[in-house]
PDB file of C-alpha atoms in Angstrom:
ATOM      1  CA  UNK W   1     -92.822-103.683 120.633  1.00  0.00           C
ATOM      2  CA  UNK W   2     -89.329-102.411 121.145  1.00  0.00           C
ATOM      3  CA  UNK W   3     -88.443 -99.215 122.950  1.00  0.00           C
ATOM      4  CA  UNK W   4     -85.067 -97.505 122.887  1.00  0.00           C
ATOM      5  CA  UNK W   5     -83.685 -97.466 126.414  1.00  0.00           C
ATOM      6  CA  UNK W   6     -79.971 -96.750 125.999  1.00  0.00           C
ATOM      7  CA  UNK W   7     -77.585 -95.343 123.432  1.00  0.00           C
ATOM      8  CA  UNK W   8     -73.936 -96.257 123.816  1.00  0.00           C
ATOM      9  CA  UNK W   9     -71.007 -94.486 122.193  1.00  0.00           C
ATOM     10  CA  UNK W  10     -67.273 -95.064 122.401  1.00  0.00           C
ATOM     11  CA  UNK W  11     -65.262 -92.145 123.798  1.00  0.00           C
ATOM     12  CA  UNK W  12     -61.541 -91.664 124.305  1.00  0.00           C
ATOM     13  CA  UNK W  13     -61.843 -89.974 127.731  1.00  0.00           C
ATOM     14  CA  UNK W  14     -64.777 -90.911 129.982  1.00  0.00           C
ATOM     15  CA  UNK W  15     -64.328 -88.043 132.435  1.00  0.00           C
ATOM     16  CA  UNK W  16     -63.976 -85.342 129.795  1.00  0.00           C
ATOM     17  CA  UNK W  17     -66.904 -86.666 127.728  1.00  0.00           C
ATOM     18  CA  UNK W  18     -69.121 -87.116 130.786  1.00  0.00           C
ATOM     19  CA  UNK W  19     -68.537 -83.493 131.803  1.00  0.00           C
ATOM     20  CA  UNK W  20     -69.256 -82.356 128.231  1.00  0.00           C
ATOM     21  CA  UNK W  21     -72.673 -84.068 128.082  1.00  0.00           C
ATOM     22  CA  UNK W  22     -73.557 -83.050 131.635  1.00  0.00           C
ATOM     23  CA  UNK W  23     -72.643 -79.392 131.010  1.00  0.00           C
ATOM     24  CA  UNK W  24     -74.525 -78.993 127.733  1.00  0.00           C
ATOM     25  CA  UNK W  25     -77.611 -81.130 128.421  1.00  0.00           C
ATOM     26  CA  UNK W  26     -77.929 -81.164 132.196  1.00  0.00           C
ATOM     27  CA  UNK W  27     -77.584 -84.943 132.362  1.00  0.00           C
ATOM     28  CA  UNK W  28     -76.442 -86.547 135.591  1.00  0.00           C
ATOM     29  CA  UNK W  29     -74.282 -89.573 136.235  1.00  0.00           C
ATOM     30  CA  UNK W  30     -76.406 -92.649 136.920  1.00  0.00           C
ATOM     31  CA  UNK W  31     -73.560 -95.095 137.291  1.00  0.00           C
ATOM     32  CA  UNK W  32     -69.846 -95.721 136.788  1.00  0.00           C
ATOM     33  CA  UNK W  33     -68.672 -99.212 135.885  1.00  0.00           C
ATOM     34  CA  UNK W  34     -64.973 -99.998 135.590  1.00  0.00           C
ATOM     35  CA  UNK W  35     -63.235-103.110 134.313  1.00  0.00           C
ATOM     36  CA  UNK W  36     -66.472-104.826 133.324  1.00  0.00           C
ATOM     37  CA  UNK W  37     -65.523-108.166 131.798  1.00  0.00           C
ATOM     38  CA  UNK W  38     -67.396-109.025 128.615  1.00  0.00           C
ATOM     39  CA  UNK W  39     -67.212-112.706 127.637  1.00  0.00           C
ATOM     40  CA  UNK W  40     -67.698-113.463 123.959  1.00  0.00           C
ATOM     41  CA  UNK W  41     -69.167-116.655 122.539  1.00  0.00           C
ATOM     42  CA  UNK W  42     -65.827-117.510 120.889  1.00  0.00           C
ATOM     43  CA  UNK W  43     -64.132-117.721 124.304  1.00  0.00           C
ATOM     44  CA  UNK W  44     -62.399-114.333 124.050  1.00  0.00           C
ATOM     45  CA  UNK W  45     -63.176-111.456 126.376  1.00  0.00           C
ATOM     46  CA  UNK W  46     -62.422-107.803 126.887  1.00  0.00           C
ATOM     47  CA  UNK W  47     -62.724-105.164 129.603  1.00  0.00           C
ATOM     48  CA  UNK W  48     -64.824-102.042 129.247  1.00  0.00           C
ATOM     49  CA  UNK W  49     -65.385 -98.950 131.394  1.00  0.00           C
ATOM     50  CA  UNK W  50     -68.743 -97.159 131.225  1.00  0.00           C
ATOM     51  CA  UNK W  51     -70.431 -94.065 132.582  1.00  0.00           C
ATOM     52  CA  UNK W  52     -74.222 -93.994 132.326  1.00  0.00           C
ATOM     53  CA  UNK W  53     -75.831 -90.552 132.021  1.00  0.00           C
ATOM     54  CA  UNK W  54     -79.491 -89.558 132.115  1.00  0.00           C
ATOM     55  CA  UNK W  55     -82.069 -87.081 133.251  1.00  0.00           C
ATOM     56  CA  UNK W  56     -82.713 -86.661 136.964  1.00  0.00           C
ATOM     57  CA  UNK W  57     -85.447 -88.998 138.266  1.00  0.00           C
ATOM     58  CA  UNK W  58     -85.623 -90.940 134.996  1.00  0.00           C
ATOM     59  CA  UNK W  59     -84.264 -94.308 133.989  1.00  0.00           C
ATOM     60  CA  UNK W  60     -85.218 -93.921 130.310  1.00  0.00           C
ATOM     61  CA  UNK W  61     -83.267 -92.708 127.309  1.00  0.00           C
ATOM     62  CA  UNK W  62     -79.891 -93.164 128.944  1.00  0.00           C
ATOM     63  CA  UNK W  63     -76.573 -92.350 127.279  1.00  0.00           C
ATOM     64  CA  UNK W  64     -73.760 -94.812 127.928  1.00  0.00           C
ATOM     65  CA  UNK W  65     -70.224 -93.532 127.403  1.00  0.00           C
ATOM     66  CA  UNK W  66     -67.915 -96.491 126.752  1.00  0.00           C
ATOM     67  CA  UNK W  67     -64.137 -96.840 126.801  1.00  0.00           C
ATOM     68  CA  UNK W  68     -61.925 -99.882 126.277  1.00  0.00           C
ATOM     69  CA  UNK W  69     -58.878 -98.933 128.400  1.00  0.00           C
ATOM     70  CA  UNK W  70     -56.762-101.990 127.664  1.00  0.00           C
ATOM     71  CA  UNK W  71     -57.336-102.044 123.907  1.00  0.00           C
ATOM     72  CA  UNK W  72     -55.986 -99.918 121.103  1.00  0.00           C
ATOM     73  CA  UNK W  73     -59.289 -98.585 119.765  1.00  0.00           C
ATOM     74  CA  UNK W  74     -59.977 -95.774 117.366  1.00  0.00           C
ATOM     75  CA  UNK W  75     -62.667 -93.488 118.724  1.00  0.00           C
ATOM     76  CA  UNK W  76     -64.285 -92.003 115.662  1.00  0.00           C
ATOM     77  CA  UNK W  77     -68.033 -91.475 115.811  1.00  0.00           C
ATOM     78  CA  UNK W  78     -68.591 -90.266 112.263  1.00  0.00           C
ATOM     79  CA  UNK W  79     -70.747 -93.315 111.498  1.00  0.00           C
ATOM     80  CA  UNK W  80     -73.262 -92.667 114.254  1.00  0.00           C
ATOM     81  CA  UNK W  81     -75.509 -89.902 115.515  1.00  0.00           C
ATOM     82  CA  UNK W  82     -77.042 -89.085 118.891  1.00  0.00           C
ATOM     83  CA  UNK W  83     -80.206 -86.994 118.761  1.00  0.00           C
ATOM     84  CA  UNK W  84     -81.311 -84.828 121.684  1.00  0.00           C
ATOM     85  CA  UNK W  85     -84.574 -82.881 121.911  1.00  0.00           C
ATOM     86  CA  UNK W  86     -84.131 -79.588 123.745  1.00  0.00           C
ATOM     87  CA  UNK W  87     -86.200 -76.529 124.614  1.00  0.00           C
ATOM     88  CA  UNK W  88     -83.680 -74.017 123.248  1.00  0.00           C
ATOM     89  CA  UNK W  89     -81.552 -75.320 120.371  1.00  0.00           C
ATOM     90  CA  UNK W  90     -79.552 -72.117 119.898  1.00  0.00           C
ATOM     91  CA  UNK W  91     -78.581 -72.006 123.580  1.00  0.00           C
ATOM     92  CA  UNK W  92     -77.621 -75.696 123.473  1.00  0.00           C
ATOM     93  CA  UNK W  93     -75.455 -75.130 120.397  1.00  0.00           C
ATOM     94  CA  UNK W  94     -73.745 -72.227 122.198  1.00  0.00           C
ATOM     95  CA  UNK W  95     -73.070 -74.544 125.159  1.00  0.00           C
ATOM     96  CA  UNK W  96     -71.594 -77.184 122.856  1.00  0.00           C
ATOM     97  CA  UNK W  97     -69.310 -74.569 121.314  1.00  0.00           C
ATOM     98  CA  UNK W  98     -68.215 -73.093 124.659  1.00  0.00           C
ATOM     99  CA  UNK W  99     -67.499 -76.572 126.067  1.00  0.00           C
ATOM    100  CA  UNK W 100     -65.107 -77.513 123.276  1.00  0.00           C
ATOM    101  CA  UNK W 101     -67.471 -79.207 120.819  1.00  0.00           C
ATOM    102  CA  UNK W 102     -67.422 -78.565 117.079  1.00  0.00           C
ATOM    103  CA  UNK W 103     -70.399 -76.928 115.385  1.00  0.00           C
ATOM    104  CA  UNK W 104     -71.124 -78.318 111.915  1.00  0.00           C
ATOM    105  CA  UNK W 105     -74.525 -76.656 111.439  1.00  0.00           C
ATOM    106  CA  UNK W 106     -76.036 -73.961 113.596  1.00  0.00           C
ATOM    107  CA  UNK W 107     -79.576 -74.588 114.877  1.00  0.00           C
ATOM    108  CA  UNK W 108     -81.645 -73.517 111.874  1.00  0.00           C
ATOM    109  CA  UNK W 109     -85.046 -74.388 110.396  1.00  0.00           C
ATOM    110  CA  UNK W 110     -85.047 -77.699 108.543  1.00  0.00           C
ATOM    111  CA  UNK W 111     -87.638 -79.126 106.183  1.00  0.00           C
ATOM    112  CA  UNK W 112     -87.869 -82.372 108.163  1.00  0.00           C
ATOM    113  CA  UNK W 113     -89.122 -80.598 111.287  1.00  0.00           C
ATOM    114  CA  UNK W 114     -91.796 -78.102 110.366  1.00  0.00           C
ATOM    115  CA  UNK W 115     -91.455 -75.014 112.526  1.00  0.00           C
ATOM    116  CA  UNK W 116     -88.555 -76.472 114.500  1.00  0.00           C
ATOM    117  CA  UNK W 117     -84.796 -76.096 114.529  1.00  0.00           C
ATOM    118  CA  UNK W 118     -82.038 -78.599 113.862  1.00  0.00           C
ATOM    119  CA  UNK W 119     -78.341 -78.205 114.657  1.00  0.00           C
ATOM    120  CA  UNK W 120     -75.427 -80.571 114.123  1.00  0.00           C
ATOM    121  CA  UNK W 121     -72.259 -80.713 116.203  1.00  0.00           C
ATOM    122  CA  UNK W 122     -69.538 -83.133 117.245  1.00  0.00           C
ATOM    123  CA  UNK W 123     -67.967 -84.036 120.559  1.00  0.00           C
ATOM    124  CA  UNK W 124     -64.260 -84.659 121.221  1.00  0.00           C
ATOM    125  CA  UNK W 125     -64.345 -88.052 119.449  1.00  0.00           C
ATOM    126  CA  UNK W 126     -66.306 -86.872 116.394  1.00  0.00           C
ATOM    127  CA  UNK W 127     -69.548 -88.424 117.632  1.00  0.00           C
ATOM    128  CA  UNK W 128     -72.257 -86.552 115.744  1.00  0.00           C
ATOM    129  CA  UNK W 129     -74.769 -84.790 117.998  1.00  0.00           C
ATOM    130  CA  UNK W 130     -78.038 -83.617 116.461  1.00  0.00           C
ATOM    131  CA  UNK W 131     -79.935 -81.020 118.463  1.00  0.00           C
ATOM    132  CA  UNK W 132     -83.673 -80.741 117.746  1.00  0.00           C
ATOM    133  CA  UNK W 133     -86.054 -78.078 118.973  1.00  0.00           C
ATOM    134  CA  UNK W 134     -89.622 -79.028 118.105  1.00  0.00           C
ATOM    135  CA  UNK W 135     -92.050 -76.307 117.017  1.00  0.00           C
ATOM    136  CA  UNK W 136     -94.032 -76.544 120.270  1.00  0.00           C
ATOM    137  CA  UNK W 137     -90.943 -75.976 122.475  1.00  0.00           C
TER     138      UNK W 137
END
């Protein structure tokens, strides 16, 4: 059986994005990797910088922020979504807003999560962030 361990997203500014996710979700930096060489099977390669974020004392469900500093990449996350479960969705949405994120949908009841709340926002690179507060939170 498979188990999701990491989610990686491309961001235009590692430092700014790392602070954003740390400030709104309380994640901490687990590692910083610069100029990591990735060799492709066709003989080409590229360099990538990464910051790994996660909860204190946990090595599961890590968020990897990725940047390709020597390539002309478009950082547009509208085709992906990162989902975070939180205890207080409204407070988290307020933190996203006050830290420069964009709110697309306030944390409101949603038919897919009976008794819970769902909010949608975006970070600086338009990566979609879904905030879920389960009914038992």
